[in-house]
Amino acid sequence: MLGAILAAGCVRQDLGECPEDTGYSLWFYYPANDTADEFSRYIDHVDLYIYNTDGTPVLEVDLSRAGLDTYQGVVPELDAGYYTVVSWGNADGYSVVSGTDDLDTGRIYQSQYAAGGTVTDFDSLYFARWTVFVDPAAGGRDTVEFVSAHINMEVHIAGYGEVPAGSAPLELTGVPVGYDFAMNLLPEQADMFPRWSLEGDEGIITTRFRLLRFPEDTGITLRIPDADGGIRAEIGLADFLARNGIDVEGVNEITVPVYILFRGPDFYVTVDGWETMPVFPTVTGS
């Protein structure tokens, strides 16, 4: 089916190059942060789901990088009428999709969580949902515009000391692990243990990971454990965003940096590195 769809017409980044007799087509578009189309830069895999007005599935297409290099979209063979198009970009590593037999039951979950494992990261996920009217006789094109469905995080920890073997220097609690097919966060949450490394001559603990797009009042908490299994430091992500004037809503490509510096029993948190005036969250543990 996918081969027939791709052979049916042309959908390219420059729509002017496409012939006029290709029928109805869908074109994928991602503006990043109010720039020109950046789809091919950020998205290399698309899962496309098309539903009737009653929510029943009509078509499901899996487009890999190879397909998108030739066709930045699809030319679906559909009867005349209204359809809801749902697309997930890059859902191919830490994501699993379920419930696609109905638009209202479609879900996408972090794959490690779904398998009962430890959550370590999320995909650089992108989302699009569009209602379109198809008239095969008239042809035409609809643009399916993607938005970012993830937020990049960087956490740098200095002065921690040696990390005990088999332990993790960073834990996140209250992490949402799924969306419905309208990109609403689902109620399920999990603890998360991002992968980490030591960087620089001073051995700064660094971890880079992604989260599903959280609201500014998120309940996610960053916890730094101590060697005895207690909590050495605890930072509410919502409080951190508010203190540092970080607005995560309405911005597609964003990275939230968190710098944590330990000095004896105290710790300092900032967004621009340890040279700036530190933020003083509540200190817990010793």
Tab-separated table of C-alpha atoms in Angstrom:
chain	number	residue	atom	x	y	z
A	1	MET	CA	0.000	0.000	0.000
A	2	LEU	CA	2.798	2.400	0.888
A	3	GLY	CA	4.469	1.782	-2.469
A	4	ALA	CA	1.228	2.523	-4.296
A	5	ILE	CA	0.719	5.715	-2.317
A	6	LEU	CA	4.208	6.990	-3.014
A	7	ALA	CA	3.948	6.106	-6.697
A	8	ALA	CA	0.647	7.925	-6.962
A	9	GLY	CA	2.173	11.389	-6.968
A	10	CYS	CA	4.753	13.878	-5.786
A	11	VAL	CA	5.020	15.832	-2.554
A	12	ARG	CA	8.247	17.814	-2.322
A	13	GLN	CA	9.665	20.623	-0.248
A	14	ASP	CA	9.289	22.908	-3.247
A	15	LEU	CA	5.646	22.326	-4.154
A	16	GLY	CA	6.109	24.193	-7.400
A	17	GLU	CA	8.098	21.249	-8.765
A	18	CYS	CA	5.160	18.874	-8.423
A	19	PRO	CA	2.978	18.225	-11.478
A	20	GLU	CA	-0.601	19.416	-11.396
A	21	ASP	CA	-2.148	15.984	-12.064
A	22	THR	CA	-0.995	14.199	-8.914
A	23	GLY	CA	-4.399	14.318	-7.229
A	24	TYR	CA	-4.864	15.104	-3.560
A	25	SER	CA	-1.712	15.274	-1.418
A	26	LEU	CA	-0.527	15.960	2.124
A	27	TRP	CA	2.634	17.988	2.654
A	28	PHE	CA	4.592	17.850	5.913
A	29	TYR	CA	5.834	21.129	7.346
A	30	TYR	CA	7.719	22.087	10.496
A	31	PRO	CA	8.592	25.757	11.137
A	32	ALA	CA	10.857	25.132	14.166
A	33	ASN	CA	10.996	28.505	15.967
A	34	ASP	CA	9.245	30.762	13.453
A	35	THR	CA	11.763	29.987	10.729
A	36	ALA	CA	11.415	28.637	7.228
A	37	ASP	CA	10.474	24.982	6.836
A	38	GLU	CA	12.860	22.837	8.915
A	39	PHE	CA	11.074	19.512	8.485
A	40	SER	CA	13.953	17.601	6.896
A	41	ARG	CA	16.393	18.885	9.526
A	42	TYR	CA	14.490	17.636	12.555
A	43	ILE	CA	12.197	14.820	11.417
A	44	ASP	CA	13.387	11.643	9.736
A	45	HIS	CA	10.503	9.253	10.384
A	46	VAL	CA	6.719	9.759	10.312
A	47	ASP	CA	3.867	7.537	11.468
A	48	LEU	CA	0.708	8.789	9.774
A	49	TYR	CA	-2.846	7.875	10.824
A	50	ILE	CA	-5.974	8.997	8.949
A	51	TYR	CA	-9.462	8.697	10.467
A	52	ASN	CA	-13.027	9.206	9.283
A	53	THR	CA	-15.262	11.744	11.004
A	54	ASP	CA	-16.586	8.968	13.277
A	55	GLY	CA	-13.055	8.178	14.480
A	56	THR	CA	-12.612	4.920	12.599
A	57	PRO	CA	-9.228	4.349	10.924
A	58	VAL	CA	-8.937	4.660	7.159
A	59	LEU	CA	-5.224	4.547	6.477
A	60	GLU	CA	-1.955	4.027	8.349
A	61	VAL	CA	1.391	4.836	6.750
A	62	ASP	CA	4.957	4.418	8.032
A	63	LEU	CA	7.417	6.739	6.278
A	64	SER	CA	11.132	6.211	6.835
A	65	ARG	CA	13.980	8.603	6.076
A	66	ALA	CA	14.434	7.029	2.643
A	67	GLY	CA	10.820	7.718	1.739
A	68	LEU	CA	10.888	11.258	3.097
A	69	ASP	CA	14.046	12.082	1.163
A	70	THR	CA	12.019	11.609	-2.009
A	71	TYR	CA	8.543	12.591	-0.824
A	72	GLN	CA	8.053	15.078	2.025
A	73	GLY	CA	4.564	13.739	2.526
A	74	VAL	CA	2.095	11.319	0.954
A	75	VAL	CA	-0.558	11.215	-1.743
A	76	PRO	CA	-3.292	9.126	-0.098
A	77	GLU	CA	-6.069	7.563	-2.168
A	78	LEU	CA	-9.151	8.679	-0.251
A	79	ASP	CA	-12.822	9.090	-1.044
A	80	ALA	CA	-14.317	12.558	-0.937
A	81	GLY	CA	-15.023	13.823	2.568
A	82	TYR	CA	-13.546	15.130	5.805
A	83	TYR	CA	-10.733	13.315	7.596
A	84	THR	CA	-8.600	13.765	10.686
A	85	VAL	CA	-4.883	13.342	10.063
A	86	VAL	CA	-2.640	12.464	13.032
A	87	SER	CA	1.125	12.271	12.589
A	88	TRP	CA	3.980	11.448	14.963
A	89	GLY	CA	7.509	12.294	13.932
A	90	ASN	CA	10.523	10.300	15.180
A	91	ALA	CA	8.482	7.841	17.236
A	92	ASP	CA	10.989	5.110	16.507
A	93	GLY	CA	13.213	4.590	19.548
A	94	TYR	CA	11.663	5.319	22.938
A	95	SER	CA	8.029	5.334	21.781
A	96	VAL	CA	5.288	2.766	21.286
A	97	VAL	CA	1.860	3.476	19.777
A	98	SER	CA	-1.331	1.634	20.745
A	99	GLY	CA	-5.110	1.864	20.454
A	100	THR	CA	-5.046	3.143	16.881
A	101	ASP	CA	-8.294	1.352	15.982
A	102	ASP	CA	-10.138	4.465	17.180
A	103	LEU	CA	-9.109	8.120	17.179
A	104	ASP	CA	-10.221	8.571	20.799
A	105	THR	CA	-8.243	5.573	22.064
A	106	GLY	CA	-4.977	6.257	20.228
A	107	ARG	CA	-2.026	6.521	22.623
A	108	ILE	CA	1.721	6.930	22.453
A	109	TYR	CA	3.819	5.837	25.443
A	110	GLN	CA	7.462	5.793	26.413
A	111	SER	CA	8.489	2.287	25.335
A	112	GLN	CA	10.538	1.369	28.437
A	113	TYR	CA	7.607	2.318	30.663
A	114	ALA	CA	5.198	0.297	28.509
A	115	ALA	CA	7.493	-2.735	28.827
A	116	GLY	CA	7.756	-2.364	32.617
A	117	GLY	CA	11.364	-1.183	32.543
A	118	THR	CA	13.316	1.836	33.766
A	119	VAL	CA	12.681	5.086	31.899
A	120	THR	CA	15.938	6.665	30.704
A	121	ASP	CA	14.957	8.978	27.832
A	122	PHE	CA	12.286	10.012	25.320
A	123	ASP	CA	12.343	10.415	21.548
A	124	SER	CA	12.779	13.809	19.923
A	125	LEU	CA	9.082	13.570	19.224
A	126	TYR	CA	6.990	15.780	16.893
A	127	PHE	CA	3.229	15.891	16.435
A	128	ALA	CA	0.660	17.074	13.915
A	129	ARG	CA	-3.114	16.831	13.835
A	130	TRP	CA	-5.132	18.334	11.023
A	131	THR	CA	-8.711	18.159	9.765
A	132	VAL	CA	-8.788	18.085	5.973
A	133	PHE	CA	-11.409	17.954	3.236
A	134	VAL	CA	-10.545	15.667	0.369
A	135	ASP	CA	-11.975	16.072	-3.123
A	136	PRO	CA	-10.135	13.625	-5.398
A	137	ALA	CA	-11.707	15.155	-8.510
A	138	ALA	CA	-10.435	18.630	-7.641
A	139	GLY	CA	-7.073	17.485	-6.286
A	140	GLY	CA	-5.247	20.038	-4.169
A	141	ARG	CA	-2.815	19.936	-1.257
A	142	ASP	CA	-3.120	20.274	2.492
A	143	THR	CA	-0.211	21.194	4.735
A	144	VAL	CA	0.226	19.102	7.880
A	145	GLU	CA	2.124	21.364	10.297
A	146	PHE	CA	4.123	19.700	13.046
A	147	VAL	CA	4.888	21.025	16.521
A	148	SER	CA	7.541	19.811	18.915
A	149	ALA	CA	6.246	17.215	21.377
A	150	HIS	CA	9.392	17.134	23.519
A	151	ILE	CA	11.653	19.421	25.550
A	152	ASN	CA	15.430	18.995	25.641
A	153	MET	CA	17.042	18.955	29.077
A	154	GLU	CA	20.651	19.340	30.180
A	155	VAL	CA	21.692	18.845	33.800
A	156	HIS	CA	25.264	19.567	34.947
A	157	ILE	CA	26.319	18.681	38.495
A	158	ALA	CA	29.604	19.880	40.030
A	159	GLY	CA	31.045	19.180	43.470
A	160	TYR	CA	29.030	16.003	43.916
A	161	GLY	CA	31.995	13.763	44.637
A	162	GLU	CA	32.359	10.179	43.542
A	163	VAL	CA	29.196	8.467	42.388
A	164	PRO	CA	28.774	5.118	44.199
A	165	ALA	CA	28.954	2.107	41.903
A	166	GLY	CA	25.576	1.019	40.606
A	167	SER	CA	23.820	4.249	41.572
A	168	ALA	CA	22.547	7.197	39.559
A	169	PRO	CA	23.409	10.836	40.421
A	170	LEU	CA	20.078	12.133	39.071
A	171	GLU	CA	16.493	10.969	39.377
A	172	LEU	CA	13.326	12.653	38.114
A	173	THR	CA	9.957	11.960	39.727
A	174	GLY	CA	6.458	12.674	38.431
A	175	VAL	CA	7.481	12.344	34.785
A	176	PRO	CA	4.534	12.035	32.334
A	177	VAL	CA	5.066	9.073	30.004
A	178	GLY	CA	2.380	9.347	27.329
A	179	TYR	CA	0.084	11.368	25.077
A	180	ASP	CA	-3.312	10.762	23.556
A	181	PHE	CA	-3.826	11.447	19.850
A	182	ALA	CA	-4.516	15.133	20.543
A	183	MET	CA	-1.107	15.486	22.275
A	184	ASN	CA	-2.706	15.784	25.702
A	185	LEU	CA	-0.510	14.402	28.472
A	186	LEU	CA	-1.873	11.189	29.947
A	187	PRO	CA	-2.144	10.757	33.739
A	188	GLU	CA	0.435	7.957	33.901
A	189	GLN	CA	3.768	9.021	35.404
A	190	ALA	CA	7.059	7.343	36.236
A	191	ASP	CA	10.406	7.914	37.870
A	192	MET	CA	13.208	8.512	35.384
A	193	PHE	CA	16.936	7.800	35.596
A	194	PRO	CA	18.727	9.535	32.686
A	195	ARG	CA	22.038	8.176	31.447
A	196	TRP	CA	25.006	10.274	32.560
A	197	SER	CA	28.710	10.790	31.970
A	198	LEU	CA	31.662	12.635	33.485
A	199	GLU	CA	32.931	15.571	31.430
A	200	GLY	CA	35.957	17.840	31.684
A	201	ASP	CA	39.030	17.632	33.892
A	202	GLU	CA	36.935	18.185	37.008
A	203	GLY	CA	34.626	15.283	36.211
A	204	ILE	CA	31.389	17.263	36.056
A	205	ILE	CA	28.364	14.967	35.969
A	206	THR	CA	26.439	15.709	32.789
A	207	THR	CA	23.227	14.236	31.487
A	208	ARG	CA	21.294	15.189	28.360
A	209	PHE	CA	17.823	13.816	27.796
A	210	ARG	CA	14.343	14.669	26.615
A	211	LEU	CA	10.947	14.914	28.280
A	212	LEU	CA	7.431	15.094	26.889
A	213	ARG	CA	6.294	18.710	26.736
A	214	PHE	CA	5.400	19.642	30.284
A	215	PRO	CA	3.383	22.713	31.371
A	216	GLU	CA	4.989	25.512	33.360
A	217	ASP	CA	3.277	24.230	36.525
A	218	THR	CA	4.694	20.748	36.043
A	219	GLY	CA	5.047	18.477	39.049
A	220	ILE	CA	8.344	17.014	37.830
A	221	THR	CA	11.037	17.049	40.509
A	222	LEU	CA	14.795	16.623	40.106
A	223	ARG	CA	16.387	14.655	42.929
A	224	ILE	CA	20.072	14.194	43.686
A	225	PRO	CA	20.561	11.140	45.934
A	226	ASP	CA	23.283	10.742	48.531
A	227	ALA	CA	25.483	7.718	49.111
A	228	ASP	CA	23.150	6.365	51.808
A	229	GLY	CA	20.066	6.274	49.619
A	230	GLY	CA	18.640	9.543	50.947
A	231	ILE	CA	18.020	12.785	49.069
A	232	ARG	CA	20.910	15.236	48.955
A	233	ALA	CA	19.072	17.869	46.920
A	234	GLU	CA	15.568	18.284	45.525
A	235	ILE	CA	14.560	20.825	42.871
A	236	GLY	CA	11.015	21.396	41.659
A	237	LEU	CA	11.157	21.964	37.911
A	238	ALA	CA	8.208	24.394	37.946
A	239	ASP	CA	9.936	26.511	40.604
A	240	PHE	CA	13.172	26.444	38.634
A	241	LEU	CA	11.418	27.658	35.467
A	242	ALA	CA	9.640	30.463	37.330
A	243	ARG	CA	12.773	31.656	39.148
A	244	ASN	CA	14.745	31.838	35.914
A	245	GLY	CA	12.042	33.260	33.650
A	246	ILE	CA	11.997	30.243	31.330
A	247	ASP	CA	8.871	30.000	29.166
A	248	VAL	CA	8.524	26.542	27.624
A	249	GLU	CA	5.096	27.088	26.091
A	250	GLY	CA	4.734	28.121	22.467
A	251	VAL	CA	8.410	27.471	21.651
A	252	ASN	CA	9.146	24.456	19.482
A	253	GLU	CA	12.894	23.982	19.839
A	254	ILE	CA	13.987	24.629	23.418
A	255	THR	CA	16.646	23.304	25.757
A	256	VAL	CA	16.375	23.824	29.521
A	257	PRO	CA	19.834	23.832	31.172
A	258	VAL	CA	20.180	23.166	34.893
A	259	TYR	CA	23.522	23.758	36.636
A	260	ILE	CA	23.832	22.380	40.166
A	261	LEU	CA	26.864	23.151	42.325
A	262	PHE	CA	27.514	21.478	45.683
A	263	ARG	CA	29.570	23.262	48.336
A	264	GLY	CA	29.610	21.242	51.512
A	265	PRO	CA	26.060	20.756	52.791
A	266	ASP	CA	24.624	23.474	50.530
A	267	PHE	CA	23.915	23.544	46.819
A	268	TYR	CA	23.287	26.271	44.271
A	269	VAL	CA	21.220	26.111	41.106
A	270	THR	CA	21.354	28.356	38.053
A	271	VAL	CA	20.479	28.314	34.383
A	272	ASP	CA	23.536	29.978	32.817
A	273	GLY	CA	26.408	28.198	34.488
A	274	TRP	CA	27.969	28.743	37.875
A	275	GLU	CA	29.371	32.180	37.042
A	276	THR	CA	25.951	33.816	37.401
A	277	MET	CA	24.090	34.755	40.566
A	278	PRO	CA	22.901	31.448	42.055
A	279	VAL	CA	19.320	30.497	42.753
A	280	PHE	CA	18.669	29.089	46.244
A	281	PRO	CA	16.007	26.358	46.287
A	282	THR	CA	15.086	24.490	49.441
A	283	VAL	CA	17.947	22.336	50.697
A	284	THR	CA	17.052	18.826	51.822
A	285	GLY	CA	19.332	16.147	53.152
A	286	SER	CA	22.863	16.895	54.251
